[in-house]
Coordinates of C-alpha atoms in Angstrom, one line a residue:
Chain U
M1 CA 100.3 -53.3 -35.3
T2 CA 101.7 -52.7 -32.2
R3 CA 99.8 -53.9 -29.0
T4 CA 98.2 -51.0 -27.0
L5 CA 96.6 -50.5 -23.6
I6 CA 94.3 -53.7 -24.0
S7 CA 95.4 -56.7 -26.1
D8 CA 94.1 -58.9 -28.7
A9 CA 93.5 -61.6 -26.7
E10 CA 91.8 -59.5 -24.2
L11 CA 89.8 -58.4 -26.9
R12 CA 88.5 -61.6 -28.5
R13 CA 86.8 -62.5 -24.9
P14 CA 83.1 -62.1 -25.8
R15 CA 82.1 -59.7 -23.0
T16 CA 84.9 -57.2 -23.9
R17 CA 84.3 -57.7 -27.5
A18 CA 81.1 -56.5 -26.7
A19 CA 82.2 -53.4 -24.8
Y20 CA 84.5 -52.4 -27.4
F21 CA 81.6 -52.4 -30.1
A22 CA 79.5 -50.6 -28.2
V23 CA 82.2 -48.0 -27.3
L24 CA 83.3 -48.1 -30.9
A25 CA 79.3 -47.5 -31.6
L26 CA 79.2 -44.7 -29.3
V27 CA 82.2 -42.7 -30.0
T28 CA 81.2 -43.0 -34.1
V29 CA 78.3 -41.2 -33.4
L30 CA 79.3 -38.7 -30.7
F31 CA 82.3 -37.7 -33.1
G32 CA 80.0 -37.4 -36.0
L33 CA 77.8 -35.1 -33.9
V34 CA 80.3 -33.2 -32.3
F35 CA 82.5 -32.9 -35.3
F36 CA 80.8 -33.2 -38.7
F37 CA 77.3 -32.1 -37.6
P38 CA 78.2 -28.0 -36.9
L39 CA 79.9 -28.3 -41.0
Y40 CA 76.8 -30.0 -41.8
W41 CA 74.2 -27.4 -40.3
M42 CA 76.5 -24.7 -41.8
A43 CA 76.2 -26.0 -45.5
S44 CA 72.5 -27.0 -44.9
S45 CA 71.6 -23.6 -43.3
A46 CA 72.9 -21.9 -46.1
L47 CA 70.1 -23.8 -48.4
K48 CA 67.5 -22.3 -46.2
T49 CA 65.3 -19.3 -46.5
P50 CA 65.9 -16.6 -44.1
S51 CA 62.5 -17.2 -42.3
E52 CA 63.4 -21.2 -42.3
F53 CA 66.5 -20.3 -40.7
A54 CA 64.8 -18.4 -38.3
L55 CA 62.3 -20.9 -37.3
S56 CA 62.4 -22.6 -33.8
P57 CA 62.7 -25.7 -33.6
P58 CA 65.2 -25.8 -36.4
T59 CA 64.6 -27.9 -39.4
F60 CA 67.7 -30.5 -40.0
I61 CA 66.9 -30.9 -43.5
P62 CA 66.1 -27.9 -45.2
E63 CA 62.4 -27.1 -46.4
S64 CA 63.5 -24.9 -49.1
F65 CA 66.2 -25.3 -51.3
E66 CA 67.9 -21.9 -52.3
P67 CA 71.4 -22.7 -53.8
G68 CA 71.1 -19.1 -55.1
N69 CA 72.1 -17.9 -51.1
Y70 CA 75.9 -19.2 -52.2
A71 CA 75.8 -17.2 -55.5
D72 CA 74.2 -14.2 -53.9
A73 CA 77.0 -14.4 -51.0
W74 CA 79.8 -15.2 -54.2
S75 CA 78.3 -11.6 -55.7
E76 CA 76.7 -9.6 -52.9
M77 CA 79.0 -10.1 -50.4
R78 CA 81.7 -9.8 -52.6
I79 CA 83.3 -13.0 -51.4
A80 CA 84.3 -13.4 -54.9
R81 CA 86.9 -10.6 -54.4
Y82 CA 88.0 -11.4 -50.6
F83 CA 88.0 -14.9 -52.0
A84 CA 90.6 -13.8 -54.8
N85 CA 92.7 -11.6 -52.5
T86 CA 92.8 -14.4 -50.1
A87 CA 94.3 -16.8 -52.8
F88 CA 96.5 -14.1 -54.0
Y89 CA 98.4 -13.7 -50.4
A90 CA 98.3 -17.2 -49.8
L91 CA 100.2 -17.9 -53.0
G92 CA 102.3 -15.3 -52.8
G93 CA 103.2 -15.6 -49.0
W94 CA 103.7 -19.2 -49.9
L95 CA 106.3 -18.2 -53.0
V96 CA 108.3 -15.8 -50.7
Q97 CA 108.5 -18.0 -47.5
L98 CA 109.9 -20.7 -50.1
V99 CA 112.4 -18.8 -51.9
V100 CA 113.4 -16.7 -48.4
D101 CA 113.6 -19.5 -46.3
V102 CA 115.2 -22.4 -49.0
A103 CA 117.9 -19.8 -49.8
V104 CA 118.7 -19.4 -45.8
A105 CA 118.6 -23.1 -45.5
Y106 CA 120.9 -23.7 -48.0
A107 CA 123.2 -21.2 -47.3
L108 CA 123.5 -22.4 -43.7
S109 CA 123.3 -26.2 -44.3
K110 CA 125.7 -26.2 -47.0
L111 CA 127.8 -23.0 -47.4
R112 CA 128.4 -22.9 -43.5
P113 CA 129.2 -19.1 -43.7
V114 CA 131.0 -17.6 -40.4
F115 CA 128.5 -17.1 -37.6
G116 CA 125.8 -19.2 -39.5
R117 CA 125.3 -21.0 -36.3
L118 CA 124.7 -17.5 -34.3
V119 CA 122.4 -16.4 -37.2
L120 CA 120.7 -19.5 -37.1
G121 CA 120.1 -19.4 -33.0
L122 CA 119.0 -15.5 -33.5
M123 CA 116.4 -16.8 -36.0
L124 CA 115.3 -19.8 -33.8
A125 CA 115.1 -17.5 -30.6
S126 CA 112.1 -15.3 -32.7
L127 CA 110.0 -18.9 -32.3
M128 CA 109.7 -18.0 -28.4
L129 CA 108.5 -14.3 -29.3
P130 CA 104.8 -14.5 -29.0
A131 CA 103.1 -12.6 -31.5
A132 CA 101.4 -10.7 -29.0
A133 CA 104.7 -9.0 -28.3
L134 CA 105.3 -8.0 -31.5
L135 CA 102.2 -6.8 -32.5
V136 CA 102.0 -2.6 -31.8
P137 CA 106.1 -2.5 -33.3
A138 CA 105.8 -4.9 -36.0
Y139 CA 102.7 -2.6 -37.2
L140 CA 104.6 0.7 -36.6
T141 CA 107.1 -1.2 -38.9
V142 CA 104.9 -2.1 -41.5
S143 CA 103.3 1.5 -42.0
D144 CA 107.1 3.0 -42.2
V145 CA 109.8 0.5 -43.0
P146 CA 113.1 1.4 -41.6
I147 CA 115.8 3.0 -43.6
V148 CA 114.1 2.5 -47.0
G149 CA 110.9 4.4 -45.8
V150 CA 108.0 3.1 -47.7
N151 CA 104.2 2.5 -46.2
L152 CA 103.7 -1.3 -46.9
L153 CA 100.0 -1.4 -45.1
N154 CA 97.3 -2.3 -47.5
T155 CA 99.5 -4.1 -49.4
P156 CA 100.3 -7.6 -49.8
W157 CA 104.2 -7.2 -48.7
A158 CA 102.9 -6.4 -45.4
L159 CA 101.4 -10.2 -44.9
W160 CA 104.4 -11.4 -47.3
L161 CA 107.7 -10.6 -45.6
P162 CA 106.8 -10.8 -42.0
A163 CA 105.6 -14.6 -43.1
A164 CA 109.0 -14.9 -44.7
A165 CA 110.8 -14.7 -41.3
N166 CA 109.6 -18.3 -40.5
A167 CA 112.0 -20.0 -38.4
F168 CA 110.3 -23.1 -38.2
N169 CA 110.6 -23.6 -41.7
I170 CA 114.0 -22.5 -42.1
Y171 CA 114.7 -25.2 -39.2
V172 CA 112.9 -27.7 -40.7
L173 CA 114.3 -27.3 -44.3
K174 CA 118.0 -27.1 -43.0
R175 CA 117.7 -30.5 -41.1
F176 CA 116.6 -31.9 -44.4
F177 CA 119.5 -30.1 -46.3
D178 CA 122.0 -31.7 -43.5
Q179 CA 120.8 -34.7 -44.5
I180 CA 121.8 -34.7 -48.3
P181 CA 125.4 -35.9 -48.2
D182 CA 127.7 -33.2 -49.2
D183 CA 129.5 -35.9 -52.0
L184 CA 126.5 -35.4 -53.9
L185 CA 127.1 -31.5 -53.9
D186 CA 130.6 -31.9 -54.5
S187 CA 130.1 -34.1 -57.7
A188 CA 128.0 -31.7 -59.0
S189 CA 130.7 -28.9 -58.5
I190 CA 133.4 -31.0 -60.2
D191 CA 130.8 -31.3 -63.2
G192 CA 131.2 -27.4 -63.3
A193 CA 127.8 -26.7 -61.7
G194 CA 127.5 -23.0 -59.4
R195 CA 126.0 -22.9 -56.3
L196 CA 122.4 -21.9 -57.0
R197 CA 122.7 -24.6 -60.0
I198 CA 123.6 -27.2 -57.5
L199 CA 120.8 -25.8 -55.3
W200 CA 118.1 -25.9 -58.3
S201 CA 119.2 -29.1 -59.7
V202 CA 120.2 -31.7 -56.8
V203 CA 119.1 -30.3 -53.6
L204 CA 115.4 -29.1 -54.3
P205 CA 114.6 -32.5 -56.3
L206 CA 115.7 -34.4 -53.3
S207 CA 113.8 -32.1 -50.7
R208 CA 110.4 -32.7 -52.8
P209 CA 108.7 -34.0 -49.4
V210 CA 110.1 -31.6 -47.0
L211 CA 108.8 -28.9 -49.5
G212 CA 105.6 -30.3 -49.5
V213 CA 105.3 -30.2 -46.0
V214 CA 106.6 -26.5 -45.7
S215 CA 104.1 -25.5 -48.4
I216 CA 101.0 -27.0 -46.8
F217 CA 101.6 -25.3 -43.7
A218 CA 102.8 -22.0 -45.3
I219 CA 99.2 -21.8 -47.2
I220 CA 97.5 -23.0 -44.4
G221 CA 99.1 -20.6 -42.0
I222 CA 98.2 -17.4 -44.2
W223 CA 94.5 -18.7 -45.0
K224 CA 93.4 -18.8 -41.3
D225 CA 95.6 -15.8 -40.1
F226 CA 93.3 -13.0 -38.7
L227 CA 95.0 -10.7 -36.0
W228 CA 97.9 -9.5 -38.4
P229 CA 95.6 -9.2 -41.6
L230 CA 92.8 -7.2 -39.5
L231 CA 95.6 -4.7 -38.4
V232 CA 97.4 -4.2 -41.9
L233 CA 94.6 -4.6 -44.2
Q234 CA 92.3 -2.1 -43.2
D235 CA 91.2 -0.9 -46.7
P236 CA 88.1 -3.2 -47.6
E237 CA 89.3 -3.6 -51.2
K238 CA 92.3 -5.2 -49.7
Q239 CA 90.9 -7.4 -46.9
T240 CA 91.0 -11.2 -46.5
L241 CA 88.2 -13.7 -46.7
S242 CA 88.7 -14.0 -43.1
V243 CA 88.7 -10.1 -42.0
A244 CA 85.7 -9.2 -44.3
L245 CA 83.7 -12.0 -42.8
S246 CA 84.2 -10.4 -39.4
R247 CA 83.4 -7.0 -40.7
L248 CA 80.5 -7.9 -42.6
S249 CA 79.0 -9.8 -39.7
N250 CA 79.7 -6.7 -37.5
T251 CA 78.5 -4.1 -39.6
S252 CA 76.1 -4.7 -42.3
Q253 CA 72.4 -6.3 -42.7
V254 CA 74.0 -9.4 -44.3
P255 CA 71.0 -12.3 -44.2
P256 CA 72.3 -15.1 -42.0
T257 CA 72.1 -17.7 -44.6
E258 CA 74.0 -15.7 -47.0
M259 CA 76.6 -15.6 -43.9
M260 CA 76.6 -19.1 -43.7
A261 CA 77.3 -19.4 -47.5
G262 CA 79.8 -17.3 -46.9
L263 CA 81.5 -19.4 -44.0
V264 CA 81.2 -22.6 -46.3
I265 CA 83.0 -21.2 -49.1
A266 CA 85.7 -20.0 -46.7
S267 CA 86.3 -23.2 -45.1
I268 CA 86.2 -25.3 -48.6
P269 CA 89.7 -24.6 -49.8
M270 CA 91.1 -25.6 -46.2
I271 CA 88.9 -28.7 -45.9
V272 CA 90.0 -29.7 -49.4
I273 CA 93.5 -29.4 -48.8
F274 CA 93.3 -31.4 -45.7
L275 CA 91.4 -34.1 -47.2
I276 CA 94.0 -34.2 -50.0
F277 CA 97.2 -33.6 -48.2
Q278 CA 96.0 -35.6 -44.8
R279 CA 99.1 -37.7 -44.2
S280 CA 101.6 -35.1 -44.9
I281 CA 99.5 -32.6 -42.5
V282 CA 99.3 -35.3 -39.8
G283 CA 102.8 -36.3 -40.2
G284 CA 104.3 -33.0 -40.1
L285 CA 102.3 -32.1 -36.9
S286 CA 103.4 -35.2 -35.0
A287 CA 107.1 -34.6 -36.1
G288 CA 106.7 -31.1 -34.9
A289 CA 105.6 -32.6 -31.8
M290 CA 108.3 -35.1 -31.5
K291 CA 110.9 -32.5 -31.9
G292 CA 109.5 -30.1 -29.7
Chain O
M1 CA 131.3 -22.8 -33.4
A2 CA 132.4 -20.1 -36.2
V3 CA 134.8 -22.6 -37.3
S4 CA 133.4 -25.1 -40.0
T5 CA 135.0 -25.6 -43.0
T6 CA 138.4 -25.4 -42.4
A7 CA 139.5 -29.1 -42.1
K8 CA 141.4 -29.1 -45.4
P9 CA 144.5 -26.9 -45.2
G10 CA 146.3 -28.8 -42.8
V11 CA 146.1 -31.7 -44.9
A12 CA 146.9 -29.9 -47.8
R13 CA 150.3 -28.1 -45.8
A14 CA 151.1 -31.7 -45.0
G15 CA 150.8 -33.3 -47.9
R16 CA 152.7 -30.6 -50.4
P17 CA 155.0 -28.4 -47.9
H18 CA 156.0 -26.2 -50.8
H19 CA 152.8 -25.4 -52.3
A20 CA 151.6 -24.6 -48.8
R21 CA 151.4 -20.6 -49.3
P22 CA 149.9 -20.1 -52.5
V23 CA 147.3 -23.1 -51.9
R24 CA 146.4 -21.2 -48.5
T25 CA 145.8 -17.7 -49.7
G26 CA 143.8 -19.2 -52.8
R27 CA 141.5 -21.2 -50.3
R28 CA 141.5 -17.9 -48.1
G29 CA 140.0 -16.1 -51.2
R30 CA 137.8 -18.9 -52.1
K31 CA 136.5 -18.6 -48.2
V32 CA 135.9 -15.1 -48.4
K33 CA 133.5 -15.8 -51.8
D34 CA 132.2 -18.2 -50.5
N35 CA 130.8 -16.5 -47.1
L36 CA 129.8 -13.6 -49.4
L37 CA 127.8 -16.0 -51.3
A38 CA 126.1 -17.7 -48.5
Y39 CA 125.5 -14.0 -47.2
A40 CA 124.0 -13.1 -50.7
F41 CA 121.6 -16.1 -50.4
M42 CA 120.8 -15.4 -46.4
A43 CA 120.2 -11.7 -47.2
A44 CA 116.6 -11.3 -48.0
G45 CA 115.7 -13.7 -44.8
I46 CA 118.2 -12.1 -42.6
A47 CA 116.4 -8.6 -43.6
C48 CA 112.6 -10.1 -43.0
F49 CA 114.0 -11.2 -39.5
A50 CA 115.5 -8.1 -38.6
L51 CA 112.8 -6.2 -39.6
F52 CA 109.9 -8.0 -38.2
S53 CA 111.1 -9.7 -35.3
W54 CA 114.3 -8.5 -33.9
Y55 CA 113.9 -4.6 -34.2
P56 CA 110.2 -4.9 -33.1
L57 CA 111.3 -6.6 -30.1
V58 CA 113.5 -3.9 -29.0
R59 CA 111.2 -1.2 -30.2
G60 CA 108.6 -2.5 -28.4
V61 CA 110.4 -2.2 -25.3
I62 CA 111.6 1.1 -26.0
L63 CA 107.9 2.2 -27.0
S64 CA 106.9 1.2 -23.5
F65 CA 108.7 3.9 -22.1
Q66 CA 107.5 6.5 -24.5
Q67 CA 104.9 8.7 -25.2
V68 CA 103.4 8.4 -28.7
N69 CA 101.2 11.1 -30.2
F70 CA 101.6 11.3 -34.0
V71 CA 101.7 14.9 -33.5
T72 CA 105.6 15.4 -32.1
D73 CA 108.3 12.6 -31.9
P74 CA 107.7 10.2 -29.6
Y75 CA 109.3 11.0 -26.3
W76 CA 110.4 9.7 -22.8
V77 CA 107.9 9.3 -20.6
G78 CA 109.5 6.7 -17.9
L79 CA 107.1 4.4 -16.4
D80 CA 104.3 6.3 -16.8
N81 CA 102.8 4.4 -19.0
F82 CA 102.9 1.6 -16.7
R83 CA 101.5 3.8 -14.1
A84 CA 98.6 4.1 -16.3
L85 CA 98.2 0.6 -17.1
F86 CA 98.3 -0.1 -13.2
D87 CA 95.6 2.7 -12.6
D88 CA 93.1 1.5 -15.3
P89 CA 90.9 -1.3 -13.9
L90 CA 90.1 -2.7 -17.1
F91 CA 94.0 -3.6 -16.8
W92 CA 93.0 -6.1 -13.7
T93 CA 90.1 -6.9 -15.3
A94 CA 91.7 -8.2 -18.5
W95 CA 94.3 -10.4 -17.1
K96 CA 91.7 -11.9 -14.4
N97 CA 89.7 -12.9 -17.9
T98 CA 92.8 -14.2 -19.3
L99 CA 93.6 -16.2 -16.4
V100 CA 90.3 -17.2 -15.9
F101 CA 90.2 -18.5 -19.8
T102 CA 93.5 -20.0 -19.6
G103 CA 92.9 -22.2 -16.8
L104 CA 89.1 -23.1 -18.0
A105 CA 91.1 -24.0 -21.5
L106 CA 93.5 -26.1 -19.6
I107 CA 90.7 -28.1 -18.1
F108 CA 88.8 -28.6 -21.0
G109 CA 91.4 -28.3 -23.6
Y110 CA 94.3 -30.2 -22.0
A111 CA 92.1 -33.2 -20.4
V112 CA 89.8 -34.0 -23.2
P113 CA 92.6 -34.4 -26.4
L114 CA 94.2 -36.7 -23.7
G115 CA 91.4 -38.7 -23.3
I116 CA 90.3 -38.7 -26.9
A117 CA 93.6 -40.1 -27.8
V118 CA 94.1 -43.0 -25.4
L119 CA 90.4 -43.8 -26.5
L120 CA 91.1 -43.7 -30.5
N121 CA 94.5 -45.3 -29.8
E122 CA 92.4 -48.6 -28.5
L123 CA 89.9 -48.5 -31.2
R124 CA 90.7 -50.7 -34.3
H125 CA 87.8 -49.0 -36.8
F126 CA 87.6 -46.0 -38.6
K127 CA 90.8 -44.8 -38.0
A128 CA 90.5 -42.6 -40.5
Y129 CA 87.2 -41.0 -39.7
F130 CA 88.5 -40.4 -36.4
R131 CA 91.4 -38.8 -37.1
V132 CA 89.5 -36.4 -40.2
A133 CA 86.8 -35.7 -37.6
V134 CA 88.9 -34.4 -34.7
Y135 CA 91.2 -32.1 -37.1
L136 CA 88.8 -30.9 -39.1
P137 CA 87.7 -28.0 -37.0
V138 CA 91.7 -27.4 -36.6
M139 CA 92.1 -26.5 -40.3
L140 CA 88.6 -24.1 -40.6
P141 CA 89.6 -20.2 -40.8
P142 CA 88.9 -19.4 -36.7
I143 CA 86.8 -16.8 -38.0
V144 CA 84.8 -19.3 -39.7
V145 CA 84.3 -21.0 -36.2
V146 CA 83.8 -18.5 -33.9
L147 CA 81.1 -17.2 -36.4
L148 CA 79.0 -20.4 -36.6
W149 CA 79.4 -20.6 -33.2
K150 CA 77.8 -17.4 -32.8
Y151 CA 74.9 -18.7 -34.2
F152 CA 74.6 -21.5 -32.2
Y153 CA 75.0 -19.3 -28.7
D154 CA 71.8 -16.9 -29.8
P155 CA 69.9 -16.9 -27.0
G156 CA 66.6 -16.7 -28.8
N157 CA 66.4 -19.4 -31.6
G158 CA 70.2 -20.6 -31.7
L159 CA 70.7 -24.0 -31.8
F160 CA 72.1 -24.6 -27.9
N161 CA 69.1 -23.2 -26.8
T162 CA 66.4 -25.0 -28.9
L163 CA 68.0 -27.9 -27.6
L164 CA 68.0 -27.3 -23.9
R165 CA 64.6 -26.2 -24.5
G166 CA 63.6 -29.4 -26.3
A167 CA 64.9 -31.6 -23.2
H168 CA 63.2 -28.9 -21.0
L169 CA 66.4 -28.1 -19.1
P170 CA 67.0 -24.2 -18.5
E171 CA 68.0 -21.7 -21.5
S172 CA 71.5 -19.9 -21.1
Q173 CA 72.5 -16.6 -22.2
W174 CA 75.5 -18.3 -23.4
T175 CA 78.0 -15.0 -24.5
Q176 CA 75.8 -12.8 -23.0
S177 CA 75.8 -13.3 -20.0
G178 CA 78.8 -12.4 -17.3
S179 CA 78.6 -15.8 -15.5
T180 CA 78.8 -18.1 -18.8
A181 CA 80.6 -15.8 -21.4
M182 CA 84.1 -17.1 -20.5
I183 CA 83.0 -20.6 -20.6
S184 CA 81.2 -20.2 -23.7
L185 CA 84.7 -18.5 -25.2
V186 CA 86.7 -21.6 -23.9
L187 CA 83.9 -24.2 -25.4
V188 CA 84.4 -22.6 -29.1
S189 CA 88.0 -22.2 -28.6
T190 CA 88.3 -25.8 -27.4
W191 CA 86.1 -27.4 -30.1
A192 CA 88.4 -25.6 -32.9
N193 CA 91.7 -26.6 -31.2
L194 CA 91.6 -30.0 -29.5
G195 CA 92.1 -31.7 -32.8
G196 CA 96.1 -30.6 -32.7
A197 CA 96.7 -31.6 -29.2
T198 CA 94.8 -35.3 -30.0
L199 CA 97.0 -36.0 -32.8
M200 CA 100.0 -35.1 -31.0
Y201 CA 99.3 -37.4 -27.8
L202 CA 98.3 -40.2 -30.8
A203 CA 101.6 -39.9 -32.0
A204 CA 103.3 -40.2 -28.8
L205 CA 101.0 -43.1 -27.8
Q206 CA 102.0 -45.2 -31.1
G207 CA 105.6 -44.7 -29.7
I208 CA 105.1 -46.7 -26.4
P209 CA 106.6 -50.2 -26.9
G210 CA 104.1 -52.8 -26.5
E211 CA 106.3 -55.1 -24.4
L212 CA 105.7 -52.8 -21.2
Y213 CA 101.7 -53.5 -21.7
E214 CA 103.1 -56.9 -22.0
A215 CA 104.8 -57.0 -18.9
A216 CA 102.2 -55.1 -17.1
E217 CA 99.8 -57.5 -18.2
L218 CA 102.0 -60.4 -17.2
D219 CA 102.4 -59.1 -13.9
G220 CA 98.4 -58.9 -13.4
A221 CA 97.9 -55.2 -14.1
S222 CA 94.1 -54.6 -14.9
V223 CA 93.5 -51.6 -17.7
W224 CA 93.2 -49.1 -15.1
Q225 CA 96.5 -49.9 -13.6
R226 CA 98.2 -50.2 -16.9
L227 CA 96.8 -46.9 -17.8
R228 CA 98.1 -45.4 -15.0
H229 CA 101.6 -47.1 -14.3
V230 CA 102.7 -47.5 -18.0
T231 CA 100.7 -45.0 -20.2
L232 CA 100.7 -41.8 -18.4
P233 CA 104.4 -42.1 -17.3
Q234 CA 105.3 -42.7 -21.1
L235 CA 103.4 -39.8 -22.2
R236 CA 104.8 -37.3 -19.3
F237 CA 107.3 -35.3 -21.5
I238 CA 104.8 -34.7 -24.3
M239 CA 102.1 -33.6 -21.6
L240 CA 104.4 -31.2 -20.1
V241 CA 105.0 -29.8 -23.5
L242 CA 101.7 -29.5 -24.6
L243 CA 101.3 -27.8 -21.3
L244 CA 103.2 -24.9 -21.9
I245 CA 102.2 -24.3 -25.4
Q246 CA 98.8 -24.7 -24.4
I247 CA 99.3 -22.0 -21.8
I248 CA 101.5 -19.6 -24.1
A249 CA 98.8 -20.0 -27.0
T250 CA 95.9 -19.7 -24.6
M251 CA 97.1 -16.5 -23.0
Q252 CA 97.0 -14.5 -26.4
V253 CA 93.4 -15.6 -27.0
F254 CA 92.1 -12.8 -29.3
I255 CA 89.5 -13.8 -32.1
E256 CA 86.9 -15.3 -29.6
P257 CA 86.3 -12.5 -27.1
Y258 CA 87.1 -10.0 -30.1
Q259 CA 84.4 -11.5 -32.2
L260 CA 81.7 -13.3 -29.7
T261 CA 81.7 -10.3 -27.4
G262 CA 83.3 -7.4 -28.7
T263 CA 86.3 -5.1 -27.7
T264 CA 84.3 -3.2 -24.9
N265 CA 82.5 -6.2 -23.0
P266 CA 84.3 -6.1 -19.5
D267 CA 82.9 -9.6 -18.8
T268 CA 85.2 -10.9 -21.3
I269 CA 88.0 -8.5 -22.5
T270 CA 91.5 -10.6 -22.3
V271 CA 94.9 -9.2 -22.2
M272 CA 95.4 -9.3 -26.2
V273 CA 91.8 -7.6 -26.6
L274 CA 93.1 -4.7 -24.6
I275 CA 96.3 -4.4 -26.3
Y276 CA 94.2 -4.1 -29.5
R277 CA 92.1 -1.6 -27.7
Y278 CA 94.5 0.5 -26.5
A279 CA 96.5 0.7 -29.8
F280 CA 93.8 0.8 -32.3
T281 CA 90.5 1.7 -31.3
V282 CA 89.7 3.6 -28.1
N283 CA 93.1 5.3 -26.9
H284 CA 95.2 5.1 -29.8
D285 CA 97.8 5.2 -27.6
F286 CA 100.7 3.1 -28.7
G287 CA 102.8 3.4 -25.8
L288 CA 100.4 2.1 -23.5
A289 CA 99.7 -1.1 -25.7
A290 CA 103.5 -1.6 -26.1
A291 CA 103.8 -1.6 -22.4
M292 CA 101.0 -4.3 -21.8
S293 CA 102.7 -6.3 -24.4
V294 CA 106.3 -6.2 -22.3
L295 CA 104.2 -7.3 -19.7
L296 CA 102.5 -10.1 -21.4
F297 CA 105.9 -11.1 -22.8
V298 CA 107.7 -10.9 -20.1
V299 CA 104.9 -13.4 -18.3
L300 CA 105.0 -15.7 -21.7
A301 CA 108.7 -15.9 -21.7
I302 CA 108.9 -17.4 -18.4
F303 CA 107.0 -20.1 -19.7
S304 CA 108.6 -20.1 -22.9
A305 CA 111.8 -20.4 -20.8
I306 CA 110.5 -23.6 -19.1
Y307 CA 109.4 -24.6 -22.7
L308 CA 112.7 -24.6 -24.1
R309 CA 114.5 -26.3 -21.1
L310 CA 112.1 -29.1 -21.4
T311 CA 112.3 -29.6 -24.7
R312 CA 116.0 -29.4 -25.1
G313 CA 116.1 -31.9 -22.2
G314 CA 114.1 -34.2 -24.2
E315 CA 116.5 -34.2 -27.1
R316 CA 119.2 -35.3 -25.3

């Protein structure tokens, strides 16, 4: 443990110590109120009857207990369908991203083709492109893909293919592959392994940590995305949970308690992923910060 | 730059001069094959980038000079789209609102995470609790955050007005009134996003060598002086980077105004909302939307260029 602004010696002084615990208590309570209370509010409101929900002042511990709201949201708001859609988009998008980006990163890192650096540079340049700049032309591209001329609107590919063009993933993967010694690959090659075989049996098993981080971020990214799915999935049957919740809250007469249940259901996978992979998520985040 | 795997032929020639020729052509053959293989590996990736980032960038610029009406082919109209933008009062409103949002988001979303990170770095207990608390909202789907806060902001029996009533304070119209609407949007956005910046600051704070604080303490620097003369200067780089990330992100704000106040409310319409509106709701005018995107892109590109410069400088 390195020392920080205030030293341990200072903290041992009775007055500083008292102040420290006062601040600690205050911050603990404040964080609970600011960051956890809204989530508690959401989950507990979903258990109320609509009339209790409308009470003013509100009840902080629900007097009614209507777990049926969750079931209603699941079936009547058809959350089950949107949930399944989103899970399908997230898993498919994760797979497509992983296959496409690993292949690019492997080729750039280990096969080192001519103009490889130019290709990498052009890909990295796209990181500087704000989504806003591409919104309209990318939409037009998806609606009528050049050369092949297919319409991807309302298909999963409208989410998967643009997501695969992820320069950040490629950069992170390439940096990791660069650290794998070429000798290891050469000896596999002498043993008769082809390039694909080397990727599969040597490079990928060594890259588990970085593949994990890339996977988590790919799934979180698709689950959280809103504007792009809003544009390319206008068919209600095909929508993601986020887009469907937005549409339902704008148009229909969903009771607020049912809506709250829907919000809780939409949050659960992200909260679970976060609690399980906290370390990699926070680590990946700070690594991103340090590398720029 | 394109030369990468050519170190070996020279060695081979020096070692076995007589076989130089056949070996070299053999190598060249293998090199061509390797390159073909490498590009086969990259084909899908290159196609995705070409279709969804390189080509749209060019097409967006072309679109901004075209009229698109879906009846005839798009035709060239020169600067008409830009002229139409400048004549639209909403264009100026959207820019003004966006700048207000970015400015407010900087005041809250920039200072608050820094303060929280410095504070959390000093607290020696419940570290995991604080980290989870501050980052949890970042994990939630943005639509969940925004819809939840919509209930909090409800002027009738929303939580916020209930609390104000309880404390005998004047109630607010929150997102419904012109003067508080923008600040209400910024509050949601800050709550949802400050965790990311906080954790980045925390990582940077943990990288500050403890000796610096020790030396300052020996010189008699008070806690405030240490904060001012050790902590802040050490964080200068990450502060600049986050400032630019924050500007670039907040200038593209969409979901908060879209969901909380709609696409027609002049009090909160932002550049992104207006682009969406031009292209996908009222006007169905892709040329106009593209022109607006190009302008936003130019502004953001300036910030991106500064960001790139800074991060490059930091790596060296």
